[in-house]
Short mmCIF file of C-alpha atoms in Angstrom, two decimals:
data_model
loop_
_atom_site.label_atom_id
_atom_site.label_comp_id
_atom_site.label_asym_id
_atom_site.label_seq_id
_atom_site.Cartn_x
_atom_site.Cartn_y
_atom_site.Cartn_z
CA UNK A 1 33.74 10.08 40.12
CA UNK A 2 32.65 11.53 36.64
CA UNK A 3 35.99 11.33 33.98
CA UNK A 4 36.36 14.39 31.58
CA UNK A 5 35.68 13.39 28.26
CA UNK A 6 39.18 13.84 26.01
CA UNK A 7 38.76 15.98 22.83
CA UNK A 8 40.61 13.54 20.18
CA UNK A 9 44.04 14.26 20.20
CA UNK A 10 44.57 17.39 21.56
CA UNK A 11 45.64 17.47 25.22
CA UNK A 12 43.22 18.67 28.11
CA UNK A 13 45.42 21.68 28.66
CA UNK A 14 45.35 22.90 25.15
CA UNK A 15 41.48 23.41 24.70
CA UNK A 16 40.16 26.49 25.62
CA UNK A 17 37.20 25.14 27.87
CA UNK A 18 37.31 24.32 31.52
CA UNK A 19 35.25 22.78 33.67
CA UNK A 20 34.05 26.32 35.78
CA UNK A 21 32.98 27.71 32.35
CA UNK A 22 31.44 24.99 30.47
CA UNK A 23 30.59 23.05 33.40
CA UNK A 24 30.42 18.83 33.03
CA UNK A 25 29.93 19.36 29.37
CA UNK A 26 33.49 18.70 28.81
CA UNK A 27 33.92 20.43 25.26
CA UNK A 28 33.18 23.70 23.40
CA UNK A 29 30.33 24.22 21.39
CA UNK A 30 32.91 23.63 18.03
CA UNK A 31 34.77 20.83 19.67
CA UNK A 32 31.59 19.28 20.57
CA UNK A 33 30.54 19.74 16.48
CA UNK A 34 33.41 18.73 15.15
CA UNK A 35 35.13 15.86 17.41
CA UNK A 36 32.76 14.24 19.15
CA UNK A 37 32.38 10.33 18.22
CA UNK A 38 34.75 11.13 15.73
CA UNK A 39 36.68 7.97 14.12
CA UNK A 40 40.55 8.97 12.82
CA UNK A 41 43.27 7.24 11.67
CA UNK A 42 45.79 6.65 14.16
CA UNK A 43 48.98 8.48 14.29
CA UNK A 44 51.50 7.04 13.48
CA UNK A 45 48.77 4.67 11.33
CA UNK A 46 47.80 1.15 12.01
CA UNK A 47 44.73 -0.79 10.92
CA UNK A 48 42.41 0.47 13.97
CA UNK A 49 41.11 3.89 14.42
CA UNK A 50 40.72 6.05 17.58
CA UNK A 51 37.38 7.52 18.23
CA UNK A 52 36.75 10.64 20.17
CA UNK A 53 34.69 10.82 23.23
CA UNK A 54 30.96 12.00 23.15
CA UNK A 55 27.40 12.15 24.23
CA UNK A 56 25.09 9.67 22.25
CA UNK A 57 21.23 9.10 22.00
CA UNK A 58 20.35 5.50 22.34
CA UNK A 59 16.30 4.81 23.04
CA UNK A 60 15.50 7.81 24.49
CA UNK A 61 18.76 8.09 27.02
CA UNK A 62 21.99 9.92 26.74
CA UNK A 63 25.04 7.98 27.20
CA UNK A 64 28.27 8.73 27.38
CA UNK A 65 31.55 7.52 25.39
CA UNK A 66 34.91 8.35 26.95
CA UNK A 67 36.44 7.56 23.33
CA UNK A 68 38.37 4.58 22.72
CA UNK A 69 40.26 2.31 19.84
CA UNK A 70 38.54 0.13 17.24
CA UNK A 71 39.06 -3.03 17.33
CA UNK A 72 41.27 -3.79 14.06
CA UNK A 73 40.13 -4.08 10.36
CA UNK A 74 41.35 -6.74 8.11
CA UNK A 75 41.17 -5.79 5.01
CA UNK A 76 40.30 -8.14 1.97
CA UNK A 77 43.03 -10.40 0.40
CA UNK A 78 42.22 -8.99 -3.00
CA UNK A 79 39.56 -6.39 -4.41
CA UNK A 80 38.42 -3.64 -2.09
CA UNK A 81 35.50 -3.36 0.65
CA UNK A 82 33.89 -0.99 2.94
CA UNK A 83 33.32 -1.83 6.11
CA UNK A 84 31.45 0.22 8.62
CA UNK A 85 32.51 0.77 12.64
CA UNK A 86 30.05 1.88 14.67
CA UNK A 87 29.30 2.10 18.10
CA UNK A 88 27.17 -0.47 19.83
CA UNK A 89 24.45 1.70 21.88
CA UNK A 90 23.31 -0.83 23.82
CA UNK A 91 26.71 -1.90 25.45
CA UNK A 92 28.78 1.21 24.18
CA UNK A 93 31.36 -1.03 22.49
CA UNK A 94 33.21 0.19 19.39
CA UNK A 95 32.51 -2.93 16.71
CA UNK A 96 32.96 -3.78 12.64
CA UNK A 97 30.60 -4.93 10.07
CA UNK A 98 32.43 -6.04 7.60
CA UNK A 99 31.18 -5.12 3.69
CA UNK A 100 31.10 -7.09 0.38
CA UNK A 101 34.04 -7.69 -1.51
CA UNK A 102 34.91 -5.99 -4.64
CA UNK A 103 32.23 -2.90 -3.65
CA UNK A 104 32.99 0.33 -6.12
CA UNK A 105 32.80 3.89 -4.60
CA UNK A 106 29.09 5.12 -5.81
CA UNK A 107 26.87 7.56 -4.64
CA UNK A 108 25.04 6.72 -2.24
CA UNK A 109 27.75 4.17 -1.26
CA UNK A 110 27.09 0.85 -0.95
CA UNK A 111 27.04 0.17 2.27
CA UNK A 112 26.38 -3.36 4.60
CA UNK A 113 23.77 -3.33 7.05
CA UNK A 114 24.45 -2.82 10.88
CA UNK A 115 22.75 -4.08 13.74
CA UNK A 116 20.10 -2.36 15.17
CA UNK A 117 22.04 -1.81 17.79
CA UNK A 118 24.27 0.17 15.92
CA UNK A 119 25.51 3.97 15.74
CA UNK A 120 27.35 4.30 12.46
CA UNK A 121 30.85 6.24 12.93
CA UNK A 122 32.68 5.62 9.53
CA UNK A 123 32.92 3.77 6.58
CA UNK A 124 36.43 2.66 5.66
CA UNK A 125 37.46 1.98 2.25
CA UNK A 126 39.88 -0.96 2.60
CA UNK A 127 42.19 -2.11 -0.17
CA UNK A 128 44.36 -5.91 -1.02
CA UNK A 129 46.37 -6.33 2.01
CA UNK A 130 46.28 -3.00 3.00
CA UNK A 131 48.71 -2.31 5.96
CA UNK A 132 47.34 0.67 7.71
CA UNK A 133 44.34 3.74 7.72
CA UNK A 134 44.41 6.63 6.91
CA UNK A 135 42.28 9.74 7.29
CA UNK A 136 42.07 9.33 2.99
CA UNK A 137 40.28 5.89 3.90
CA UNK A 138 37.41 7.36 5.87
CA UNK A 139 34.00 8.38 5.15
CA UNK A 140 32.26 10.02 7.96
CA UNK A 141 29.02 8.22 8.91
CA UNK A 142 28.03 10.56 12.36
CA UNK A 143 24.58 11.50 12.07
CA UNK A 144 24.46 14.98 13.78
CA UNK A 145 20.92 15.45 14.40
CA UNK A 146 19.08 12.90 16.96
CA UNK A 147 18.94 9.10 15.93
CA UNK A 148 16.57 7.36 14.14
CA UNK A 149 14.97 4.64 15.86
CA UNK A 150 11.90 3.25 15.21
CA UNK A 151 8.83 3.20 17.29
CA UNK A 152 8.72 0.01 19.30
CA UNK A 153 5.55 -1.65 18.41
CA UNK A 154 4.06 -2.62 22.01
CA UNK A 155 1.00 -5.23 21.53
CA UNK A 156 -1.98 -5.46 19.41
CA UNK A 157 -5.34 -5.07 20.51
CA UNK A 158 -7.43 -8.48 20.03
CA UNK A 159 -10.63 -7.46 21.43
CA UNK A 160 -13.84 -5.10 20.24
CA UNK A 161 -13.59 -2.99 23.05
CA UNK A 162 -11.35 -1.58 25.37
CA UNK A 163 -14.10 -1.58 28.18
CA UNK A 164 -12.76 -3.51 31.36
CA UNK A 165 -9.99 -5.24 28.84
CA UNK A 166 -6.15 -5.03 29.95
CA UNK A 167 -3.37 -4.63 27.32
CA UNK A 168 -1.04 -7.42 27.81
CA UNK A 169 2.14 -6.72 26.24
CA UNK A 170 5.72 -8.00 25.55
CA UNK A 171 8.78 -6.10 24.76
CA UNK A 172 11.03 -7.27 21.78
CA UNK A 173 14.85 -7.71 23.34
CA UNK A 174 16.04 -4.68 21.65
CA UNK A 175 13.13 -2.55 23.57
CA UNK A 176 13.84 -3.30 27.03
CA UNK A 177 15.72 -0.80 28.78
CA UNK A 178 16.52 -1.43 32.91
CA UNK A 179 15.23 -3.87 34.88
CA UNK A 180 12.13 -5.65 34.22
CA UNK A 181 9.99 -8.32 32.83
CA UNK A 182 9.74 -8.18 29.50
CA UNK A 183 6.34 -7.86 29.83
CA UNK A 184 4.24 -5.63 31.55
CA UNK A 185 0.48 -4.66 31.35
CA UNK A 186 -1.51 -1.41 31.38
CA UNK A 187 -4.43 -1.35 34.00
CA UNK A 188 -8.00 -1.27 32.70
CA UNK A 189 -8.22 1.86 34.35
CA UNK A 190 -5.55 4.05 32.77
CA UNK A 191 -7.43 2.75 28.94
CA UNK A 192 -10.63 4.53 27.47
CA UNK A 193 -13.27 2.86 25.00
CA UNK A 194 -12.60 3.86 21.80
CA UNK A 195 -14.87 2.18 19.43
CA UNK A 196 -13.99 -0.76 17.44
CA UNK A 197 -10.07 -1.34 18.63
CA UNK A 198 -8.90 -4.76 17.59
CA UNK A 199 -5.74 -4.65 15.57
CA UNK A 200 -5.14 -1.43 16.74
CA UNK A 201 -1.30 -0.59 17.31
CA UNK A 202 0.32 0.29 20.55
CA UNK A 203 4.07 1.67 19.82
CA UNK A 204 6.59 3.51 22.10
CA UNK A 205 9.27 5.33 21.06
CA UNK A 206 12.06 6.95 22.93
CA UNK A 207 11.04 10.35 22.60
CA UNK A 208 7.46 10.37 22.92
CA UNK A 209 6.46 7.40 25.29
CA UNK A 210 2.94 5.24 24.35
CA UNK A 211 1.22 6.68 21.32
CA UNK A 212 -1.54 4.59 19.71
CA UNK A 213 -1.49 4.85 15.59
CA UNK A 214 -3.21 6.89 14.09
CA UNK A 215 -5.25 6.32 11.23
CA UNK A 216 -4.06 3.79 8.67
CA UNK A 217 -4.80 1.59 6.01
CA UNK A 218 -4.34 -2.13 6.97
CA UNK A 219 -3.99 -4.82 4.12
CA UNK A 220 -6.58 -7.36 5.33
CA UNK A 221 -5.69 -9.82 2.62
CA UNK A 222 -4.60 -10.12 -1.10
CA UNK A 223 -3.60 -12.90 -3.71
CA UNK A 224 -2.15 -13.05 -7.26
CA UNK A 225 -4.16 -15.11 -9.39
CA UNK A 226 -1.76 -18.35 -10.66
CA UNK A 227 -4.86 -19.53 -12.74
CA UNK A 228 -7.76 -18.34 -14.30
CA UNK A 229 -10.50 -18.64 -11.91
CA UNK A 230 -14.96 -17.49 -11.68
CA UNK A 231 -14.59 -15.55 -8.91
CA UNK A 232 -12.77 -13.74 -6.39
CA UNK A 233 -13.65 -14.01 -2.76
CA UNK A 234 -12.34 -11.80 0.76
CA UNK A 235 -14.52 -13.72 3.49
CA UNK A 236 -14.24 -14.01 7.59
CA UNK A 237 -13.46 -10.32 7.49
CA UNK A 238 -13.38 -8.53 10.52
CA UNK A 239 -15.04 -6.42 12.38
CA UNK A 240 -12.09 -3.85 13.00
CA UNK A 241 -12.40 -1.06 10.43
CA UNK A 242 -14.08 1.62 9.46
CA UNK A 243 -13.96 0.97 5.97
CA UNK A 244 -13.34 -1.63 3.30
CA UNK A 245 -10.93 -0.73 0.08
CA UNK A 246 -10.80 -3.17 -2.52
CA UNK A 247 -8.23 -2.68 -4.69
CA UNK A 248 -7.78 -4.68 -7.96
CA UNK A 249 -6.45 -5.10 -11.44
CA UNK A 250 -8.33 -7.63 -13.47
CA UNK A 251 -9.02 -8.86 -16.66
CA UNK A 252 -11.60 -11.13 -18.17
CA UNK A 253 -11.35 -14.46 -20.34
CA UNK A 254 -14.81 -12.75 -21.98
CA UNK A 255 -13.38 -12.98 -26.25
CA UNK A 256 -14.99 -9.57 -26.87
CA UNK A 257 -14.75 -5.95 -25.59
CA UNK A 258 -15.06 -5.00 -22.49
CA UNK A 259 -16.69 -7.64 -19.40
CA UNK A 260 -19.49 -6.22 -16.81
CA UNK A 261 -17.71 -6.41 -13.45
CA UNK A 262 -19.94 -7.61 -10.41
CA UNK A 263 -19.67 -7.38 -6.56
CA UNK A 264 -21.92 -9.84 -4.12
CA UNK A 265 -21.70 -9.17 -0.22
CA UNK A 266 -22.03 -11.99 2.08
CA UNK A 267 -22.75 -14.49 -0.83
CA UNK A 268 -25.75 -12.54 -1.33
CA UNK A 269 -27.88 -13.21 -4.56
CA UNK A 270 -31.49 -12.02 -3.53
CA UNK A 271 -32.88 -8.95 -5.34
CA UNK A 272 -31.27 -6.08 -2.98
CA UNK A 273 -28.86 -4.44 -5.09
CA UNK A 274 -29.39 -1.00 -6.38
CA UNK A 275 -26.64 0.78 -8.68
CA UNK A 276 -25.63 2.67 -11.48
CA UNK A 277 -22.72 2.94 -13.64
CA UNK A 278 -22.12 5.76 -15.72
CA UNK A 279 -19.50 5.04 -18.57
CA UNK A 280 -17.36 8.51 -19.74
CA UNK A 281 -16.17 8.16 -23.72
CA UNK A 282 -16.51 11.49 -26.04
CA UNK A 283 -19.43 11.47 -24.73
CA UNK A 284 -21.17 9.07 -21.85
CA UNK A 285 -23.99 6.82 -21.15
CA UNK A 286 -25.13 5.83 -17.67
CA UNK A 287 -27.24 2.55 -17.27
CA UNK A 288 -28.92 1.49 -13.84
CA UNK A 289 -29.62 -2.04 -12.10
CA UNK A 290 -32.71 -1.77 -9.77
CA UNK A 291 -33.29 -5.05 -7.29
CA UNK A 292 -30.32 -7.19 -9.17
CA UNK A 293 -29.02 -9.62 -7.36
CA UNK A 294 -25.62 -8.22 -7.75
CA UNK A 295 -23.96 -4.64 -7.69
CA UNK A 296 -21.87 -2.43 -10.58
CA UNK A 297 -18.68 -1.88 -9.61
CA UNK A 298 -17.74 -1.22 -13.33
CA UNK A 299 -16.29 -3.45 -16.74
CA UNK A 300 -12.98 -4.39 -17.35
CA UNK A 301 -10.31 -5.65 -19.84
CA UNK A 302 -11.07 -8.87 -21.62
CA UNK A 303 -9.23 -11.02 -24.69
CA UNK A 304 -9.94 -9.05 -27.24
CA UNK A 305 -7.71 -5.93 -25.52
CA UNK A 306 -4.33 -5.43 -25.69
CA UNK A 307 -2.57 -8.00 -24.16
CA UNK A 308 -1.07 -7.31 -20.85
CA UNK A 309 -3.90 -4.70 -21.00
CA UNK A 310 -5.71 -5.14 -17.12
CA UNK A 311 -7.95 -2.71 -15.79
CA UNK A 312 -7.40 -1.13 -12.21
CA UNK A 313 -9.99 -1.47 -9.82
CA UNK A 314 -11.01 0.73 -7.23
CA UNK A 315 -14.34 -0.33 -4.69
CA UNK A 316 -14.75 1.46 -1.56
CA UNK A 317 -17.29 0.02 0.80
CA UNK A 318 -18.39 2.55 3.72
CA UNK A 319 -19.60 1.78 7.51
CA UNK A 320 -19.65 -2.03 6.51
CA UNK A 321 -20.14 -3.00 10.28
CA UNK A 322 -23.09 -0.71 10.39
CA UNK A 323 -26.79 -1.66 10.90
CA UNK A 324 -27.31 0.84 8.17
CA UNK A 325 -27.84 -0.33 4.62
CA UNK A 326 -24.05 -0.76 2.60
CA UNK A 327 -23.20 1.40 0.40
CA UNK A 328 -19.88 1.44 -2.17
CA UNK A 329 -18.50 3.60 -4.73
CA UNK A 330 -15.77 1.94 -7.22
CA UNK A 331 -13.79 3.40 -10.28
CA UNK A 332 -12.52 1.24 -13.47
CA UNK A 333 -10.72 1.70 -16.53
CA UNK A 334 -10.71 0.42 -20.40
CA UNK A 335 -8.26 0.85 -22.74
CA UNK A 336 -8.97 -2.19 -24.99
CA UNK A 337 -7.15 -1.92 -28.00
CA UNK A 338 -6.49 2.60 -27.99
CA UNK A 339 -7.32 2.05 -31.91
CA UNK A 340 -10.54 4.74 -31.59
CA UNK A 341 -10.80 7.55 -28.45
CA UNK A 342 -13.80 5.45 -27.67
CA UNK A 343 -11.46 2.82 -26.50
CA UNK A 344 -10.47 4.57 -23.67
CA UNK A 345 -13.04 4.66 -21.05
CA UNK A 346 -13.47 5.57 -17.38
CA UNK A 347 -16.62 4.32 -15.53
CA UNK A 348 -17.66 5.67 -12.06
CA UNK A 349 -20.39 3.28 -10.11
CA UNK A 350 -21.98 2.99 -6.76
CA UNK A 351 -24.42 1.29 -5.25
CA UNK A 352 -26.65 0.08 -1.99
CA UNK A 353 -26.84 -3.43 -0.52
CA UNK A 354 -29.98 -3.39 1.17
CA UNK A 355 -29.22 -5.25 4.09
CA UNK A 356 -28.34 -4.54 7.85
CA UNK A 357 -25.76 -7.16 8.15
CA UNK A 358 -22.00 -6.56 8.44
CA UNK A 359 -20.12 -6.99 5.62
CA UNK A 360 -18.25 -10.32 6.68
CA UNK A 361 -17.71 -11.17 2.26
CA UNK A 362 -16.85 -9.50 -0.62
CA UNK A 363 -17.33 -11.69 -4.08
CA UNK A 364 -16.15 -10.22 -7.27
CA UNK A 365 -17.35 -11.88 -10.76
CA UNK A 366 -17.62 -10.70 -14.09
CA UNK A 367 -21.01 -10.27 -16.09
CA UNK A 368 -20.09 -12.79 -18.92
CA UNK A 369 -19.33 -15.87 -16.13
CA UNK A 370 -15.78 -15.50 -17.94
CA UNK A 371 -12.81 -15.88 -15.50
CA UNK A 372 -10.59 -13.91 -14.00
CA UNK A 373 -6.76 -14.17 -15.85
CA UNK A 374 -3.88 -15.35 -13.96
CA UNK A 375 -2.07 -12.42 -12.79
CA UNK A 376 -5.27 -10.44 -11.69
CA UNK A 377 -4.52 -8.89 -8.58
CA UNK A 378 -6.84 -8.49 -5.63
CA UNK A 379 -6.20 -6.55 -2.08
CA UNK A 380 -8.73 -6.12 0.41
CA UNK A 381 -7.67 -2.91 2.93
CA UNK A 382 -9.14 -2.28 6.16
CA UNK A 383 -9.73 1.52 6.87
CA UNK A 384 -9.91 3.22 10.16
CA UNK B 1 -14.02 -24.08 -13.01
CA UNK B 2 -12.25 -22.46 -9.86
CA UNK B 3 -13.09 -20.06 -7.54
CA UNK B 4 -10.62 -18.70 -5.30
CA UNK B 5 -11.35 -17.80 -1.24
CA UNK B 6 -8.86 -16.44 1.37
CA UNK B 7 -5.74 -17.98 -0.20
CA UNK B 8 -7.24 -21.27 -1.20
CA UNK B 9 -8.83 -22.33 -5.19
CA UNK B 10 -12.02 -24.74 -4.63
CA UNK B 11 -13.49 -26.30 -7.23
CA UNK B 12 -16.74 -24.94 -8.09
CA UNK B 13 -20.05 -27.02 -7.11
CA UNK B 14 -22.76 -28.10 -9.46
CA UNK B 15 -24.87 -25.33 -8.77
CA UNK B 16 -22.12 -22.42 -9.01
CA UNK B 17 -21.41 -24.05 -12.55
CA UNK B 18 -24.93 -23.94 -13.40
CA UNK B 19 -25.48 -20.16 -12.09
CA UNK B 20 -22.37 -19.24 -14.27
CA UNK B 21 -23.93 -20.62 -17.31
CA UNK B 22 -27.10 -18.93 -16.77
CA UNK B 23 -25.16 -15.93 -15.78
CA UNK B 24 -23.18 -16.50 -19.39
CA UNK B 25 -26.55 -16.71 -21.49
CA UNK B 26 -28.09 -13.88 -20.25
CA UNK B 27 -25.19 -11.50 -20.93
CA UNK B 28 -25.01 -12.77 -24.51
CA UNK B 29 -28.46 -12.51 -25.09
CA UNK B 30 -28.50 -8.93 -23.43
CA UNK B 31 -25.51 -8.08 -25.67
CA UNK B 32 -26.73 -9.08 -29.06
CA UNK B 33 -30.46 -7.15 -28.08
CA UNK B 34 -27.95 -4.11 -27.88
CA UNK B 35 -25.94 -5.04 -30.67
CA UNK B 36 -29.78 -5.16 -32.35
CA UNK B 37 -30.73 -1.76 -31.34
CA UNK B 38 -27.68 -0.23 -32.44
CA UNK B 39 -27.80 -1.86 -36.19
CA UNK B 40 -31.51 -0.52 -36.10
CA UNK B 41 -30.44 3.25 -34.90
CA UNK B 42 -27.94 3.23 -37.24
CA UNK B 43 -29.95 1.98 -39.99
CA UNK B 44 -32.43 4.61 -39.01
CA UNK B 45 -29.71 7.14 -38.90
CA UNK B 46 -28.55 6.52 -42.27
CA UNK B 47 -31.62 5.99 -44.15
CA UNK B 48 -32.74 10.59 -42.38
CA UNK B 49 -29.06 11.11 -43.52
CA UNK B 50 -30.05 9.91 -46.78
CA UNK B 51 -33.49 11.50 -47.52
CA UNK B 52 -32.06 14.67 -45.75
CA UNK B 53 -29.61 14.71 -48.86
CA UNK B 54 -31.89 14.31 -51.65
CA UNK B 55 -34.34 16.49 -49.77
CA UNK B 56 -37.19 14.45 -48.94
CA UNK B 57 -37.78 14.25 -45.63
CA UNK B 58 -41.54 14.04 -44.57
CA UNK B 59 -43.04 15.34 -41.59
CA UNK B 60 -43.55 11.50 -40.40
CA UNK B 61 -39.51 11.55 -40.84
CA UNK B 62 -39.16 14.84 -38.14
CA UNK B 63 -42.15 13.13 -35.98
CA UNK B 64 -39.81 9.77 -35.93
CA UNK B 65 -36.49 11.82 -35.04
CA UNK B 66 -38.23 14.13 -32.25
CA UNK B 67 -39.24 11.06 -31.06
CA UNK B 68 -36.31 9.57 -31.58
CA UNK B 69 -34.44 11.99 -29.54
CA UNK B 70 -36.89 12.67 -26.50
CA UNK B 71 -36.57 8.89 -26.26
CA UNK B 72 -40.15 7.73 -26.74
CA UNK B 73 -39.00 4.34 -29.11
CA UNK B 74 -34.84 4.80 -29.31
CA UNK B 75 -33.35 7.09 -27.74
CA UNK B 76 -30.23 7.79 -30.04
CA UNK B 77 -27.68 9.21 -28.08
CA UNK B 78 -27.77 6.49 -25.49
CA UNK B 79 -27.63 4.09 -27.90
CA UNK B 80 -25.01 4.83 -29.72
CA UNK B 81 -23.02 5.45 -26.85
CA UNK B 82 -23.86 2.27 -25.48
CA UNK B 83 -20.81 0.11 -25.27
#
């Protein structure tokens, strides 16, 4: 037998709704606004509150609370605190994270964490030995408009190809919902070849079911120089992109201006590098490197800039799976000392490796055999 | 020396060492050729500057600096933009 859901404190017979006009939603349109899941002080006061009954959102399924008491606060034996009660969606229990001590009123407030679980209700400023709540104490937490949880990330794809392959899976706890394993698998036959899929992301939501991401930027690897090292090497990269990105900020040991910056692929030092780098002052210059045995991505900061002075770094290699030659186009930046307008320079390269090999390594090294700094910065993206 | 490679610094072979020293030398001796070229231009520079002054440039002197310019010996606006 379905229960009526009570609208706070008011009795049944005092709202203007019944059940032959509203039918099972229990509460008008402003009652449902206004009361439902809302937390109040008790009356006469104690340290729990009573929370109105209402219709909740948890993973994609409505659920019903048929209102109930908190459990009680205890508030700090000196300072103040806010805690939070919320309502747990997965077992519909009312429940209290408790806050740090001595927390000040601020906007936003400073709030603790809840579990994931968790449907905020209200914050509850709580003073030394406080002895009851009042409404004064409360800070409405009810989020009126849909919840917010996350997409559920499913699996990840290990393989090339989705040909014939089966997505084995496994639910986190806080995913499953019913009866189940908590794992499952989607049949080869429901999944479609989509090119290169490996590290692609499977998530589910509540809302929207099985969605596969869409087109991201995926940090492959990265490091933060502790000491001054030749060169600068991403190897073993896969096979799973569309794209390389290598992002960087560098500087040079090199004791004078400005240090030629170099890219190798795949350890590469025959003659099959073309490129150019064109170097924008007042004016600019443009200088070309036919059949090197290594590629322009551009110069960068050395000892005699401004210290803390690093040039960004910007390298984008395109198709690097292909059987087509490689080609990249990178971006750097000078500002050496800023004494002259000269000093500040922007240089725009690209380039051809004339090979038909994947990109599997990317080497960076300066012109000058100097060393890269500590605290040079290096992240290699994968695009798709 | 140290190179660095996915997460780990290795200590750089004989050979690496070597190529980085040879890498080294030709730098500096491509940077003092420019160095060269841009003492000469500006030398050159100067020297028109001058006679332009005092009113004595030659034809040879306009021959040189049309040269100059179209880039036959030095061309000068690359290399004085050359950094």
């Amino acid at each position: 037998m379905k229960r009526e859901i009570q609208a706070g404190f008011l009795p049944p017979s005092a709202l203007e709704w019944t059940r032959a006009n509203y039918g099972i939603s229990a509460l008008s349109v402003h009652e449902r606004a206004i009361s439902m899941l809302r937390a109040q002080a008790q009356n006469p006061p104690s340290l729990k509150l009573a929370v109105n009954g209402g219709v909740y959102s948890y993973r994609g399924r409505m659920r019903l609370f048929l209102s109930g008491v908190s459990p009680e606060f205890s508030p700090p034996a000196s300072g103040t605190r806010l805690d939070i009660l919320y309502l747990d969606g997965e077992s519909g229990e009312l429940a209290i994270v408790e806050g740090d001590a001595a927390v000040a009123i601020t906007d936003p407030l400073e709030l603790p964490d809840v579990p994931e679980v968790a449907i905020p209700l209200a914050a509850v400023y709580l003073g030394e030995d406080q002895e009851t709540i009042t409404e004064a104490d409360l800070y409405d937490l009810r989020s009126f408009l849909g919840d917010s949880h996350a997409p559920v990330t499913l699996g990840t794809f290990n393989n090339a190809s989705l040909n014939g392959q089966e997505l084995n899976y496994s639910l986190p706890d806080h995913a499953h919902q019913g009866s189940g394993a908590d794992g499952g698998q989607i049949e080869a036959a429901n999944l479609k070849s989509a090119g290169a899929m490996a590290g692609r992301v499977l998530t589910a939501d509540g809302y929207l079911g099985c969605s596969w991401e869409l087109a991201r930027c995926v940090l492959i690897n990265s490091v933060v120089l502790s000491s001054p090292t030749s060169g600068v090497t991403f190897s073993s990269i896969s096979n799973a992109y569309s794209d390389l990105l290598l992002t960087a900020v560098v500087r040079s040991s090199k004791s004078t201006v400005s240090d030629g910056l170099w890219i190798r692929f795949n350890a590469d030092t025959g003659s099959n590098y073309d490129s150019r780098v064109t170097t924008f002052l007042t004016s600019y210059t443009s200088g070309v490197n036919r059949a090197g045995t290594w590629g322009w991505v551009g110069y960068g900061e050395t000892a005699a800039s401004t210290s803390n002075a690093f040039s960004p770094v910007r390298v984008h290699i395109f198709s690097y799976t292909s059987a087509l030659w490689k080609t990249w186009w990178s971006e750097t930046w000078e500002r050496r000392t800023a004494a002259a307008n000269d000093d500040l320079i922007q240089r725009v390269s690209a380039g051809t490796w004339k090979s038909t090999s994947a990109v599997t390594s990317v080497t960076l090294l300066w012109q000058n055999g100097s060393n890269f700094v500590a605290d040079c910065r290096f992240y290699l993206w994968g695009l798709r | 020396m140290k190179r660095w490679e996915n997460g780990k610094y290795i200590e750089l072979t004989a050979a690496e060492v070597k190529e980085i020293q040879q890498r080294a030398a030709l730098a500096a001796a491509e940077e003092a050729k420019a160095a060269a070229e841009i003492a000469t231009c500006q030398t050159q520079i100067e020297q028109l500057r001058q006679k332009a002054k005092e009113r004595r440039i030659s034809v040879d002197d306009l021959n040189d600096l049309v040269l100059a310019v179209l880039g036959d010996t030095i061309n000068v606006r690359d290399v004085l933009s050359e950094r």
